[in-house]
Amino acid sequence: GKLQHFVRKNIPRIGTHSLIAGLIRIIDQQLHPVSAEDDAEDATYVVRWTFAGSVLTEACTSEDELEFAREAVGVLLLVLVSADGREDVESGVKVVEGGGVL
């Protein structure tokens, strides 16, 4: 699908490694919870991923400066859901609604 195509196309580009590694990790953690108390089948179990926006632009090239960023955002929207109003599991800080968090 779209995710596999994105990874195959961009894995040779050095600027994409942090995003692709993060995608793999977030999907793995969502499917295989670290804690025995958490259940991947439980709809309330959520893994939050916070990353720097520069991850979306560091692999852009002069050929089409925003092509990678557009494709990356499309993939993120495919695999992530909005988490507005939920608590960040790493910091414990409640996310402000409309904060643009996925």
mmCIF file of C-alpha atoms in Angstrom:
data_model
loop_
_atom_site.group_PDB
_atom_site.id
_atom_site.type_symbol
_atom_site.label_atom_id
_atom_site.label_comp_id
_atom_site.label_asym_id
_atom_site.label_seq_id
_atom_site.Cartn_x
_atom_site.Cartn_y
_atom_site.Cartn_z
ATOM 1 C CA GLY A 1 0.000 0.000 0.000
ATOM 2 C CA LYS A 2 0.835 3.647 0.357
ATOM 3 C CA LEU A 3 3.000 3.140 3.474
ATOM 4 C CA GLN A 4 5.124 0.412 1.835
ATOM 5 C CA HIS A 5 5.563 2.526 -1.292
ATOM 6 C CA PHE A 6 6.666 5.531 0.787
ATOM 7 C CA VAL A 7 9.217 3.468 2.735
ATOM 8 C CA ARG A 8 10.650 1.711 -0.344
ATOM 9 C CA LYS A 9 10.935 4.964 -2.263
ATOM 10 C CA ASN A 10 12.532 6.967 0.544
ATOM 11 C CA ILE A 11 14.651 4.521 2.575
ATOM 12 C CA PRO A 12 17.793 5.233 0.484
ATOM 13 C CA ARG A 13 17.521 8.967 1.304
ATOM 14 C CA ILE A 14 19.459 9.702 4.485
ATOM 15 C CA GLY A 15 17.137 12.480 5.637
ATOM 16 C CA THR A 16 14.204 10.084 5.882
ATOM 17 C CA HIS A 17 15.634 7.627 8.379
ATOM 18 C CA SER A 18 14.343 9.308 11.539
ATOM 19 C CA LEU A 19 10.788 9.539 10.198
ATOM 20 C CA ILE A 20 10.735 5.958 8.909
ATOM 21 C CA ALA A 21 12.262 4.627 12.143
ATOM 22 C CA GLY A 22 9.639 6.548 14.109
ATOM 23 C CA LEU A 23 6.822 5.146 11.965
ATOM 24 C CA ILE A 24 8.062 1.610 12.518
ATOM 25 C CA ARG A 25 8.397 2.172 16.262
ATOM 26 C CA ILE A 26 4.962 3.797 16.706
ATOM 27 C CA ILE A 27 3.207 1.053 14.749
ATOM 28 C CA ASP A 28 5.071 -1.658 16.676
ATOM 29 C CA GLN A 29 4.248 -0.079 20.052
ATOM 30 C CA GLN A 30 0.593 0.294 19.126
ATOM 31 C CA LEU A 31 0.353 -3.352 18.052
ATOM 32 C CA HIS A 32 2.558 -4.772 20.828
ATOM 33 C CA PRO A 33 2.134 -2.811 24.080
ATOM 34 C CA VAL A 34 5.212 -2.727 26.333
ATOM 35 C CA SER A 35 3.200 -3.142 29.522
ATOM 36 C CA ALA A 36 1.328 -6.374 30.184
ATOM 37 C CA GLU A 37 -1.483 -4.205 31.585
ATOM 38 C CA ASP A 38 -2.103 -2.579 28.209
ATOM 39 C CA ASP A 39 -4.051 -4.320 25.492
ATOM 40 C CA ALA A 40 -3.692 -3.391 21.815
ATOM 41 C CA GLU A 41 -7.336 -4.434 21.317
ATOM 42 C CA ASP A 42 -8.474 -1.848 23.896
ATOM 43 C CA ALA A 43 -9.685 1.245 22.033
ATOM 44 C CA THR A 44 -8.446 3.480 24.865
ATOM 45 C CA TYR A 45 -4.831 2.281 24.490
ATOM 46 C CA VAL A 46 -2.971 5.022 22.639
ATOM 47 C CA VAL A 47 0.687 5.551 21.834
ATOM 48 C CA ARG A 48 1.584 9.214 21.350
ATOM 49 C CA TRP A 49 4.378 10.314 19.041
ATOM 50 C CA THR A 50 5.757 13.840 19.201
ATOM 51 C CA PHE A 51 8.382 14.808 16.639
ATOM 52 C CA ALA A 52 10.026 17.930 15.297
ATOM 53 C CA GLY A 53 8.504 19.405 12.159
ATOM 54 C CA SER A 54 11.945 19.532 10.575
ATOM 55 C CA VAL A 55 11.698 15.739 10.172
ATOM 56 C CA LEU A 56 9.268 16.455 7.344
ATOM 57 C CA THR A 57 11.602 18.814 5.493
ATOM 58 C CA GLU A 58 15.142 17.515 6.025
ATOM 59 C CA ALA A 59 14.798 15.045 3.154
ATOM 60 C CA CYS A 60 13.432 17.595 0.669
ATOM 61 C CA THR A 61 15.541 18.055 -2.442
ATOM 62 C CA SER A 62 15.858 20.832 -4.978
ATOM 63 C CA GLU A 63 14.002 18.753 -7.599
ATOM 64 C CA ASP A 64 10.659 19.174 -5.825
ATOM 65 C CA GLU A 65 11.313 20.756 -2.478
ATOM 66 C CA LEU A 66 8.026 19.773 -0.903
ATOM 67 C CA GLU A 67 7.348 16.387 -2.517
ATOM 68 C CA PHE A 68 8.755 14.415 0.429
ATOM 69 C CA ALA A 69 6.913 16.601 2.955
ATOM 70 C CA ARG A 70 3.589 16.125 1.129
ATOM 71 C CA GLU A 71 4.079 12.372 0.914
ATOM 72 C CA ALA A 72 5.179 12.151 4.562
ATOM 73 C CA VAL A 73 2.117 14.054 5.776
ATOM 74 C CA GLY A 74 -0.091 11.755 3.692
ATOM 75 C CA VAL A 75 1.473 8.704 5.331
ATOM 76 C CA LEU A 76 1.158 10.237 8.810
ATOM 77 C CA LEU A 77 -2.535 10.926 8.217
ATOM 78 C CA LEU A 78 -2.914 7.331 7.080
ATOM 79 C CA VAL A 79 -1.468 5.758 10.241
ATOM 80 C CA LEU A 80 -2.076 8.333 13.010
ATOM 81 C CA VAL A 81 -5.247 9.717 14.561
ATOM 82 C CA SER A 82 -5.950 13.022 16.244
ATOM 83 C CA ALA A 83 -5.198 13.037 19.953
ATOM 84 C CA ASP A 84 -6.564 16.463 20.871
ATOM 85 C CA GLY A 85 -7.570 16.689 24.503
ATOM 86 C CA ARG A 86 -5.658 13.596 25.618
ATOM 87 C CA GLU A 87 -2.735 13.449 27.976
ATOM 88 C CA ASP A 88 0.743 13.036 26.515
ATOM 89 C CA VAL A 89 1.939 9.681 27.856
ATOM 90 C CA GLU A 90 5.574 10.796 27.987
ATOM 91 C CA SER A 91 5.242 14.180 29.680
ATOM 92 C CA GLY A 92 1.890 13.761 31.425
ATOM 93 C CA VAL A 93 0.818 17.151 30.022
ATOM 94 C CA LYS A 94 -2.735 17.449 28.767
ATOM 95 C CA VAL A 95 -2.840 18.380 25.087
ATOM 96 C CA VAL A 96 -4.700 21.614 24.367
ATOM 97 C CA GLU A 97 -7.573 21.096 21.960
ATOM 98 C CA GLY A 98 -6.806 22.351 18.469
ATOM 99 C CA GLY A 99 -3.090 22.083 19.093
ATOM 100 C CA GLY A 100 -2.489 20.214 15.865
ATOM 101 C CA VAL A 101 -1.422 17.013 17.559
ATOM 102 C CA LEU A 102 -1.746 13.731 15.691
#
